[in-house]
Amino acid sequence: MEPVTYNEAGVKAAYMYSSNGECIDGEESKDNGRAVESLEKGAMQYGCQHYRRRCRIRAPCCNEIFDCRHCHNEAKASIKSLQNCIYMQNNINVDQKLRHDIPRHQVTQVICSLCGTEQEVQQVCINCGVCMGEYFCDVCKLFDDDISKQQYHCSGCGICRIGGRENFFHCYKCGCCYSMLLKNSHPCVEGAMHHDCPVCFEFLFESLSDITVLPCGHTIHTDCLKEMQEHAQYACPLCSKSVCDMSRVWEKFDVEIAATPMPEPYQNKLIWILCNDCGKTSKVPFHLVAQKSSWGWVDRYLSGLRPQTSTLPTEERIALLVLQLLVGLFCCVLF
């Protein structure tokens, strides 16, 4: 069943015109006007911090009543809600055996916020005739009076999303809806959204926070990415590819390397490196600051490289590890 959105014009049209498009006159029109008024009663006046709606739900898992599924998960200290530190302080003492998430698609009963009538999931109350949510999805059991979010149900995701259907497309390989701006440019990664954020470990597919698709195709919370960059971390936590244009950084390394000659024993030392950005190996001069890879347009330093030390003698591998530690200290000072 497709989600239904009741807006003022749509409701009036439905009640003021017959099925063949002819205008309804007289007392019937007055009755329809009262019906419209009843539908609109209490709009945007009820709900919780998550949704404006005129009903509450009965959780099928614990048989308790809550304003919405998020309110349930916060009260029951589910793993998803505990991943959000805002609620962790309030619910950390909940018995672990009682922690659980609500199965949203299994909700069958709702309670009208205006008359208190409990009934099966439907958009209009069977008792007082109020519309319990201008946006209603029978699949997700979602009600919301705030239709400015431009909610829509994605059959590929199996859940409702916001932002307007025309602004997003569903990538079946990545398993999620992406902005139309990425339709012909994003690298597909199998199940890219069906894993935890590599920084805060919140499940990304159902996260309420903004998510960024990295150039490598992996996904991460936008705020987590910003925090990484504030700590001079510019590589994907999963594959170590650069997350932004690093050309200015590489230029700084060119200057630093040119100004820092290596000790004589290492001046002609060559090592094999693997570039994380292009995935190719090359044999290059060793330097304390960083090694440089050149493959056509590809020039990568530091985070985009890792030396291959397995072919070196034991003494040289140990010396190289010590030098790598020094590189880390040097980079902290550089940034």
mmCIF file of C-alpha atoms in Angstrom:
data_model
loop_
_atom_site.group_PDB
_atom_site.id
_atom_site.type_symbol
_atom_site.label_atom_id
_atom_site.label_comp_id
_atom_site.label_asym_id
_atom_site.label_seq_id
_atom_site.Cartn_x
_atom_site.Cartn_y
_atom_site.Cartn_z
ATOM 1 C CA MET A 1 0.000 0.000 0.000
ATOM 2 C CA GLU A 2 1.359 3.431 -0.952
ATOM 3 C CA PRO A 3 1.794 6.043 1.811
ATOM 4 C CA VAL A 4 -1.017 8.617 1.939
ATOM 5 C CA THR A 5 -0.532 12.338 2.498
ATOM 6 C CA TYR A 6 -3.529 14.401 3.551
ATOM 7 C CA ASN A 7 -3.099 18.090 2.845
ATOM 8 C CA GLU A 8 -5.769 20.720 3.347
ATOM 9 C CA ALA A 9 -6.553 21.131 -0.341
ATOM 10 C CA GLY A 10 -6.624 17.399 -0.933
ATOM 11 C CA VAL A 11 -8.973 16.718 1.977
ATOM 12 C CA LYS A 12 -11.392 19.451 0.911
ATOM 13 C CA ALA A 13 -11.375 18.197 -2.664
ATOM 14 C CA ALA A 14 -12.123 14.687 -1.453
ATOM 15 C CA TYR A 15 -15.057 15.843 0.641
ATOM 16 C CA MET A 16 -16.526 18.620 -1.504
ATOM 17 C CA TYR A 17 -16.685 16.750 -4.810
ATOM 18 C CA SER A 18 -18.306 13.490 -5.783
ATOM 19 C CA SER A 19 -16.474 10.652 -7.495
ATOM 20 C CA ASN A 20 -17.529 11.929 -10.964
ATOM 21 C CA GLY A 21 -16.139 15.415 -10.265
ATOM 22 C CA GLU A 22 -19.493 17.180 -9.746
ATOM 23 C CA CYS A 23 -19.773 19.706 -6.926
ATOM 24 C CA ILE A 24 -21.877 18.656 -3.907
ATOM 25 C CA ASP A 25 -24.455 21.235 -2.737
ATOM 26 C CA GLY A 26 -26.581 22.019 0.309
ATOM 27 C CA GLU A 27 -26.645 20.109 3.586
ATOM 28 C CA GLU A 28 -24.321 17.432 2.266
ATOM 29 C CA SER A 29 -21.713 20.121 1.609
ATOM 30 C CA LYS A 30 -22.097 21.393 5.199
ATOM 31 C CA ASP A 31 -21.672 17.873 6.523
ATOM 32 C CA ASN A 32 -18.556 17.497 4.466
ATOM 33 C CA GLY A 33 -17.265 20.815 5.800
ATOM 34 C CA ARG A 34 -17.702 19.534 9.352
ATOM 35 C CA ALA A 35 -15.891 16.334 8.376
ATOM 36 C CA VAL A 36 -12.972 18.369 7.042
ATOM 37 C CA GLU A 37 -12.866 20.395 10.267
ATOM 38 C CA SER A 38 -12.841 17.169 12.252
ATOM 39 C CA LEU A 39 -9.969 15.790 10.177
ATOM 40 C CA GLU A 40 -7.866 18.904 10.767
ATOM 41 C CA LYS A 41 -8.584 19.175 14.498
ATOM 42 C CA GLY A 42 -5.433 19.238 16.651
ATOM 43 C CA ALA A 43 -2.990 19.300 13.748
ATOM 44 C CA MET A 44 0.621 19.965 14.891
ATOM 45 C CA GLN A 45 -0.543 20.155 18.527
ATOM 46 C CA TYR A 46 0.249 16.598 19.592
ATOM 47 C CA GLY A 47 3.234 14.292 19.397
ATOM 48 C CA CYS A 48 6.769 14.132 20.771
ATOM 49 C CA GLN A 49 10.214 15.516 20.034
ATOM 50 C CA HIS A 50 10.500 13.150 17.074
ATOM 51 C CA TYR A 51 7.117 13.507 15.338
ATOM 52 C CA ARG A 52 4.060 15.769 15.310
ATOM 53 C CA ARG A 53 1.178 13.287 15.253
ATOM 54 C CA ARG A 54 -2.255 12.754 16.769
ATOM 55 C CA CYS A 55 -1.865 9.191 17.953
ATOM 56 C CA ARG A 56 0.293 6.961 20.104
ATOM 57 C CA ILE A 57 1.372 3.397 19.411
ATOM 58 C CA ARG A 58 1.128 0.202 21.409
ATOM 59 C CA ALA A 59 4.453 -1.641 21.215
ATOM 60 C CA PRO A 60 3.888 -5.266 20.168
ATOM 61 C CA CYS A 61 7.067 -6.343 21.986
ATOM 62 C CA CYS A 62 6.208 -5.161 25.521
ATOM 63 C CA ASN A 63 2.536 -4.147 25.144
ATOM 64 C CA GLU A 64 3.260 -0.634 26.438
ATOM 65 C CA ILE A 65 2.114 2.664 24.915
ATOM 66 C CA PHE A 66 4.572 5.228 23.533
ATOM 67 C CA ASP A 67 4.416 8.364 21.393
ATOM 68 C CA CYS A 68 6.613 6.771 18.708
ATOM 69 C CA ARG A 69 9.176 4.030 18.121
ATOM 70 C CA HIS A 70 12.083 6.316 19.039
ATOM 71 C CA CYS A 71 10.461 7.109 22.402
ATOM 72 C CA HIS A 72 10.135 3.356 22.978
ATOM 73 C CA ASN A 73 13.766 2.631 22.123
ATOM 74 C CA GLU A 74 14.985 5.437 24.383
ATOM 75 C CA ALA A 75 12.825 4.269 27.286
ATOM 76 C CA LYS A 76 13.904 0.670 26.837
ATOM 77 C CA ALA A 77 17.562 1.657 26.480
ATOM 78 C CA SER A 78 18.003 -0.266 23.251
ATOM 79 C CA ILE A 79 21.440 -0.619 21.719
ATOM 80 C CA LYS A 80 20.467 1.919 19.033
ATOM 81 C CA SER A 81 19.444 4.529 21.598
ATOM 82 C CA LEU A 82 22.493 3.869 23.777
ATOM 83 C CA GLN A 83 24.709 4.624 20.777
ATOM 84 C CA ASN A 84 23.381 8.163 21.082
ATOM 85 C CA CYS A 85 25.089 9.681 24.128
ATOM 86 C CA ILE A 86 22.148 12.068 24.692
ATOM 87 C CA TYR A 87 20.043 9.199 26.027
ATOM 88 C CA MET A 88 22.776 7.030 27.477
ATOM 89 C CA GLN A 89 23.019 8.926 30.754
ATOM 90 C CA ASN A 90 19.292 8.515 31.413
ATOM 91 C CA ASN A 91 18.937 4.846 30.475
ATOM 92 C CA ILE A 92 22.270 3.193 31.225
ATOM 93 C CA ASN A 93 20.825 1.624 34.381
ATOM 94 C CA VAL A 94 18.050 -0.262 32.590
ATOM 95 C CA ASP A 95 18.348 -4.018 33.067
ATOM 96 C CA GLN A 96 20.233 -5.433 30.080
ATOM 97 C CA LYS A 97 17.750 -8.302 29.808
ATOM 98 C CA LEU A 98 14.918 -5.801 29.255
ATOM 99 C CA ARG A 99 16.657 -3.748 26.569
ATOM 100 C CA HIS A 100 15.153 -4.112 23.119
ATOM 101 C CA ASP A 101 14.084 -2.319 19.936
ATOM 102 C CA ILE A 102 10.515 -2.102 18.759
ATOM 103 C CA PRO A 103 9.736 -4.086 15.570
ATOM 104 C CA ARG A 104 8.228 -1.090 13.750
ATOM 105 C CA HIS A 105 6.527 -3.076 10.998
ATOM 106 C CA GLN A 106 4.701 -5.250 13.539
ATOM 107 C CA VAL A 107 2.771 -2.397 15.199
ATOM 108 C CA THR A 108 -0.964 -3.182 14.885
ATOM 109 C CA GLN A 109 -2.645 -0.898 17.439
ATOM 110 C CA VAL A 110 -2.696 2.893 17.811
ATOM 111 C CA ILE A 111 -4.422 5.176 20.312
ATOM 112 C CA CYS A 112 -6.020 8.430 19.167
ATOM 113 C CA SER A 113 -4.506 11.353 21.098
ATOM 114 C CA LEU A 114 -7.773 13.324 21.000
ATOM 115 C CA CYS A 115 -10.403 10.789 22.055
ATOM 116 C CA GLY A 116 -8.228 7.985 23.459
ATOM 117 C CA THR A 117 -9.780 5.273 21.284
ATOM 118 C CA GLU A 118 -7.518 2.278 20.673
ATOM 119 C CA GLN A 119 -7.880 0.827 17.205
ATOM 120 C CA GLU A 120 -6.106 -0.921 14.376
ATOM 121 C CA VAL A 121 -3.488 1.063 12.453
ATOM 122 C CA GLN A 122 -5.232 3.484 10.083
ATOM 123 C CA GLN A 123 -4.992 7.151 9.169
ATOM 124 C CA VAL A 124 -8.393 8.408 10.367
ATOM 125 C CA CYS A 125 -9.735 7.695 13.858
ATOM 126 C CA ILE A 126 -12.792 5.422 13.775
ATOM 127 C CA ASN A 127 -14.371 7.276 16.715
ATOM 128 C CA CYS A 128 -13.800 11.034 16.391
ATOM 129 C CA GLY A 129 -12.844 11.147 12.697
ATOM 130 C CA VAL A 130 -9.594 13.034 13.224
ATOM 131 C CA CYS A 131 -6.705 12.506 10.811
ATOM 132 C CA MET A 132 -3.975 11.093 13.061
ATOM 133 C CA GLY A 133 -1.188 12.066 10.671
ATOM 134 C CA GLU A 134 -1.178 14.051 7.424
ATOM 135 C CA TYR A 135 1.551 11.703 6.220
ATOM 136 C CA PHE A 136 0.725 8.057 6.823
ATOM 137 C CA CYS A 137 2.536 4.900 5.746
ATOM 138 C CA ASP A 138 0.718 1.632 6.312
ATOM 139 C CA VAL A 139 3.938 -0.346 5.761
ATOM 140 C CA CYS A 140 6.104 1.443 8.350
ATOM 141 C CA LYS A 141 3.137 2.361 10.579
ATOM 142 C CA LEU A 142 4.372 5.950 10.432
ATOM 143 C CA PHE A 143 2.237 9.010 11.212
ATOM 144 C CA ASP A 144 3.472 12.601 10.903
ATOM 145 C CA ASP A 145 1.652 15.938 10.670
ATOM 146 C CA ASP A 146 4.797 17.792 9.609
ATOM 147 C CA ILE A 147 4.787 17.102 5.871
ATOM 148 C CA SER A 148 7.437 19.783 5.255
ATOM 149 C CA LYS A 149 9.927 16.921 5.708
ATOM 150 C CA GLN A 150 8.746 15.584 2.315
ATOM 151 C CA GLN A 151 8.459 12.020 3.564
ATOM 152 C CA TYR A 152 8.277 9.137 1.127
ATOM 153 C CA HIS A 153 8.377 5.362 1.398
ATOM 154 C CA CYS A 154 11.212 3.580 -0.430
ATOM 155 C CA SER A 155 10.308 0.000 -1.298
ATOM 156 C CA GLY A 156 14.002 -0.778 -1.866
ATOM 157 C CA CYS A 157 14.979 0.349 1.635
ATOM 158 C CA GLY A 158 11.742 -0.967 3.127
ATOM 159 C CA ILE A 159 11.354 2.156 5.285
ATOM 160 C CA CYS A 160 10.217 5.776 4.983
ATOM 161 C CA ARG A 161 12.735 8.518 4.316
ATOM 162 C CA ILE A 162 12.626 12.306 4.128
ATOM 163 C CA GLY A 163 13.741 14.854 1.555
ATOM 164 C CA GLY A 164 11.352 14.184 -1.334
ATOM 165 C CA ARG A 165 11.236 11.154 -3.618
ATOM 166 C CA GLU A 166 12.260 13.251 -6.625
ATOM 167 C CA ASN A 167 15.523 14.233 -4.913
ATOM 168 C CA PHE A 168 16.757 10.699 -4.234
ATOM 169 C CA PHE A 169 17.337 7.410 -6.022
ATOM 170 C CA HIS A 170 17.741 3.919 -4.592
ATOM 171 C CA CYS A 171 21.041 2.178 -5.365
ATOM 172 C CA TYR A 172 20.354 -1.543 -5.140
ATOM 173 C CA LYS A 173 24.016 -2.473 -4.840
ATOM 174 C CA CYS A 174 24.736 -0.026 -2.018
ATOM 175 C CA GLY A 175 21.322 -0.874 -0.559
ATOM 176 C CA CYS A 176 20.188 2.655 0.228
ATOM 177 C CA CYS A 177 18.774 5.930 -1.105
ATOM 178 C CA TYR A 178 21.330 8.502 -2.258
ATOM 179 C CA SER A 179 20.987 12.073 -3.486
ATOM 180 C CA MET A 180 20.338 12.453 -7.216
ATOM 181 C CA LEU A 181 23.620 14.392 -7.322
ATOM 182 C CA LEU A 182 25.443 11.079 -6.798
ATOM 183 C CA LYS A 183 23.460 9.016 -9.294
ATOM 184 C CA ASN A 184 26.154 8.819 -11.969
ATOM 185 C CA SER A 185 29.214 9.555 -9.880
ATOM 186 C CA HIS A 186 29.247 7.559 -6.657
ATOM 187 C CA PRO A 187 31.372 4.364 -6.452
ATOM 188 C CA CYS A 188 29.132 1.436 -5.539
ATOM 189 C CA VAL A 189 30.111 -0.603 -2.485
ATOM 190 C CA GLU A 190 28.064 -3.700 -1.666
ATOM 191 C CA GLY A 191 25.828 -2.894 1.310
ATOM 192 C CA ALA A 192 27.611 0.417 1.921
ATOM 193 C CA MET A 193 24.907 1.644 4.320
ATOM 194 C CA HIS A 194 24.256 -1.646 6.068
ATOM 195 C CA HIS A 195 27.043 -1.398 8.602
ATOM 196 C CA ASP A 196 28.077 0.671 11.613
ATOM 197 C CA CYS A 197 29.733 4.072 11.374
ATOM 198 C CA PRO A 198 33.488 3.325 11.564
ATOM 199 C CA VAL A 199 33.914 6.083 14.180
ATOM 200 C CA CYS A 200 30.931 5.962 16.572
ATOM 201 C CA PHE A 201 29.642 2.456 15.603
ATOM 202 C CA GLU A 202 26.004 3.511 15.183
ATOM 203 C CA PHE A 203 24.125 1.501 12.536
ATOM 204 C CA LEU A 204 24.037 3.832 9.548
ATOM 205 C CA PHE A 205 21.032 2.455 7.674
ATOM 206 C CA GLU A 206 18.547 3.671 10.301
ATOM 207 C CA SER A 207 20.594 6.558 11.699
ATOM 208 C CA LEU A 208 18.863 9.907 12.228
ATOM 209 C CA SER A 209 22.125 11.824 11.750
ATOM 210 C CA ASP A 210 23.467 13.118 8.427
ATOM 211 C CA ILE A 211 25.649 10.670 6.505
ATOM 212 C CA THR A 212 28.436 11.363 4.005
ATOM 213 C CA VAL A 213 29.462 9.088 1.126
ATOM 214 C CA LEU A 214 33.261 9.178 0.846
ATOM 215 C CA PRO A 215 35.065 9.192 -2.538
ATOM 216 C CA CYS A 216 35.928 5.519 -1.977
ATOM 217 C CA GLY A 217 32.224 4.642 -1.606
ATOM 218 C CA HIS A 218 32.267 3.943 2.138
ATOM 219 C CA THR A 219 29.861 5.831 4.390
ATOM 220 C CA ILE A 220 30.301 7.705 7.653
ATOM 221 C CA HIS A 221 28.422 10.192 9.816
ATOM 222 C CA THR A 222 29.050 13.750 8.627
ATOM 223 C CA ASP A 223 29.813 14.887 12.189
ATOM 224 C CA CYS A 224 32.221 11.983 12.695
ATOM 225 C CA LEU A 225 34.046 12.921 9.489
ATOM 226 C CA LYS A 226 34.346 16.520 10.662
ATOM 227 C CA GLU A 227 35.734 15.336 13.988
ATOM 228 C CA MET A 228 38.301 13.201 12.176
ATOM 229 C CA GLN A 229 39.427 16.160 10.111
ATOM 230 C CA GLU A 230 39.706 18.303 13.244
ATOM 231 C CA HIS A 231 42.245 15.736 14.477
ATOM 232 C CA ALA A 232 44.181 15.744 11.182
ATOM 233 C CA GLN A 233 42.776 12.385 10.040
ATOM 234 C CA TYR A 234 42.130 12.515 6.292
ATOM 235 C CA ALA A 235 41.952 8.828 5.375
ATOM 236 C CA CYS A 236 38.937 6.523 5.269
ATOM 237 C CA PRO A 237 38.932 4.416 8.469
ATOM 238 C CA LEU A 238 38.003 1.330 6.418
ATOM 239 C CA CYS A 239 40.270 1.417 3.362
ATOM 240 C CA SER A 240 42.724 4.283 4.097
ATOM 241 C CA LYS A 241 41.944 6.125 0.861
ATOM 242 C CA SER A 242 41.999 9.913 1.008
ATOM 243 C CA VAL A 243 38.647 11.458 1.949
ATOM 244 C CA CYS A 244 39.356 14.861 0.357
ATOM 245 C CA ASP A 245 41.715 16.672 -2.010
ATOM 246 C CA MET A 246 45.170 16.328 -0.427
ATOM 247 C CA SER A 247 47.179 18.141 -3.130
ATOM 248 C CA ARG A 248 48.100 21.050 -0.832
ATOM 249 C CA VAL A 249 49.340 18.605 1.809
ATOM 250 C CA TRP A 250 51.441 16.758 -0.758
ATOM 251 C CA GLU A 251 52.989 20.106 -1.758
ATOM 252 C CA LYS A 252 53.966 20.732 1.870
ATOM 253 C CA PHE A 253 55.641 17.329 2.001
ATOM 254 C CA ASP A 254 57.566 18.150 -1.193
ATOM 255 C CA VAL A 255 58.971 21.209 0.546
ATOM 256 C CA GLU A 256 59.741 19.369 3.793
ATOM 257 C CA ILE A 257 61.486 16.477 2.031
ATOM 258 C CA ALA A 258 63.557 18.820 -0.115
ATOM 259 C CA ALA A 259 64.659 20.681 3.031
ATOM 260 C CA THR A 260 65.427 17.513 5.020
ATOM 261 C CA PRO A 261 68.220 15.407 3.438
ATOM 262 C CA MET A 262 68.486 11.848 4.721
ATOM 263 C CA PRO A 263 71.626 10.589 6.544
ATOM 264 C CA GLU A 264 74.214 9.132 4.197
ATOM 265 C CA PRO A 265 73.407 5.424 4.939
ATOM 266 C CA TYR A 266 69.829 6.009 3.754
ATOM 267 C CA GLN A 267 70.386 8.375 0.836
ATOM 268 C CA ASN A 268 70.253 5.622 -1.786
ATOM 269 C CA LYS A 269 67.875 3.337 0.103
ATOM 270 C CA LEU A 270 64.927 2.074 -1.967
ATOM 271 C CA ILE A 271 61.800 0.451 -0.533
ATOM 272 C CA TRP A 272 58.605 -0.995 -1.948
ATOM 273 C CA ILE A 273 55.416 0.873 -1.079
ATOM 274 C CA LEU A 274 51.716 0.279 -1.704
ATOM 275 C CA CYS A 275 49.577 3.335 -2.468
ATOM 276 C CA ASN A 276 46.201 3.051 -0.753
ATOM 277 C CA ASP A 277 44.645 5.583 -3.122
ATOM 278 C CA CYS A 278 45.532 3.927 -6.447
ATOM 279 C CA GLY A 279 46.253 0.411 -5.175
ATOM 280 C CA LYS A 280 49.562 0.142 -7.019
ATOM 281 C CA THR A 281 53.056 -0.710 -5.764
ATOM 282 C CA SER A 282 56.295 1.034 -6.600
ATOM 283 C CA LYS A 283 59.921 1.102 -5.506
ATOM 284 C CA VAL A 284 60.873 4.572 -4.291
ATOM 285 C CA PRO A 285 63.628 6.334 -2.304
ATOM 286 C CA PHE A 286 63.174 5.989 1.436
ATOM 287 C CA HIS A 287 62.708 9.141 3.487
ATOM 288 C CA LEU A 288 62.000 9.773 7.153
ATOM 289 C CA VAL A 289 59.112 12.163 6.454
ATOM 290 C CA ALA A 290 57.230 10.150 3.826
ATOM 291 C CA GLN A 291 57.495 8.195 0.603
ATOM 292 C CA LYS A 292 56.073 9.439 -2.659
ATOM 293 C CA SER A 293 54.209 7.376 -5.242
ATOM 294 C CA SER A 294 53.910 8.582 -8.834
ATOM 295 C CA TRP A 295 51.516 6.852 -11.241
ATOM 296 C CA GLY A 296 50.549 9.336 -13.906
ATOM 297 C CA TRP A 297 48.390 11.901 -12.133
ATOM 298 C CA VAL A 298 48.644 10.062 -8.815
ATOM 299 C CA ASP A 299 51.003 11.587 -6.247
ATOM 300 C CA ARG A 300 50.509 10.298 -2.726
ATOM 301 C CA TYR A 301 52.314 10.821 0.540
ATOM 302 C CA LEU A 302 51.999 9.551 4.093
ATOM 303 C CA SER A 303 48.388 8.386 4.741
ATOM 304 C CA GLY A 304 48.055 7.069 1.189
ATOM 305 C CA LEU A 305 51.121 4.823 1.458
ATOM 306 C CA ARG A 306 52.413 1.945 3.517
ATOM 307 C CA PRO A 307 55.926 0.452 3.136
ATOM 308 C CA GLN A 308 56.180 -3.234 2.365
ATOM 309 C CA THR A 309 58.826 -4.378 4.864
ATOM 310 C CA SER A 310 58.522 -8.152 4.669
ATOM 311 C CA THR A 311 61.417 -8.424 2.193
ATOM 312 C CA LEU A 312 63.830 -6.385 4.335
ATOM 313 C CA PRO A 313 66.369 -7.927 6.755
ATOM 314 C CA THR A 314 65.252 -8.069 10.393
ATOM 315 C CA GLU A 315 67.608 -5.279 11.517
ATOM 316 C CA GLU A 316 66.378 -2.951 8.789
ATOM 317 C CA ARG A 317 62.724 -3.731 9.546
ATOM 318 C CA ILE A 318 63.291 -2.771 13.185
ATOM 319 C CA ALA A 319 65.067 0.422 12.157
ATOM 320 C CA LEU A 320 62.236 1.221 9.759
ATOM 321 C CA LEU A 321 59.617 0.747 12.478
ATOM 322 C CA VAL A 322 61.510 3.159 14.726
ATOM 323 C CA LEU A 323 61.666 5.673 11.911
ATOM 324 C CA GLN A 324 57.926 5.284 11.297
ATOM 325 C CA LEU A 325 57.257 6.156 14.925
ATOM 326 C CA LEU A 326 59.355 9.256 14.463
ATOM 327 C CA VAL A 327 57.346 10.073 11.340
ATOM 328 C CA GLY A 328 54.166 9.980 13.392
ATOM 329 C CA LEU A 329 55.601 12.397 15.937
ATOM 330 C CA PHE A 330 56.853 14.638 13.147
ATOM 331 C CA CYS A 331 53.451 14.736 11.472
ATOM 332 C CA CYS A 332 51.736 15.736 14.707
ATOM 333 C CA VAL A 333 54.039 18.756 14.823
ATOM 334 C CA LEU A 334 53.570 19.457 11.099
ATOM 335 C CA PHE A 335 49.755 19.588 11.316
#
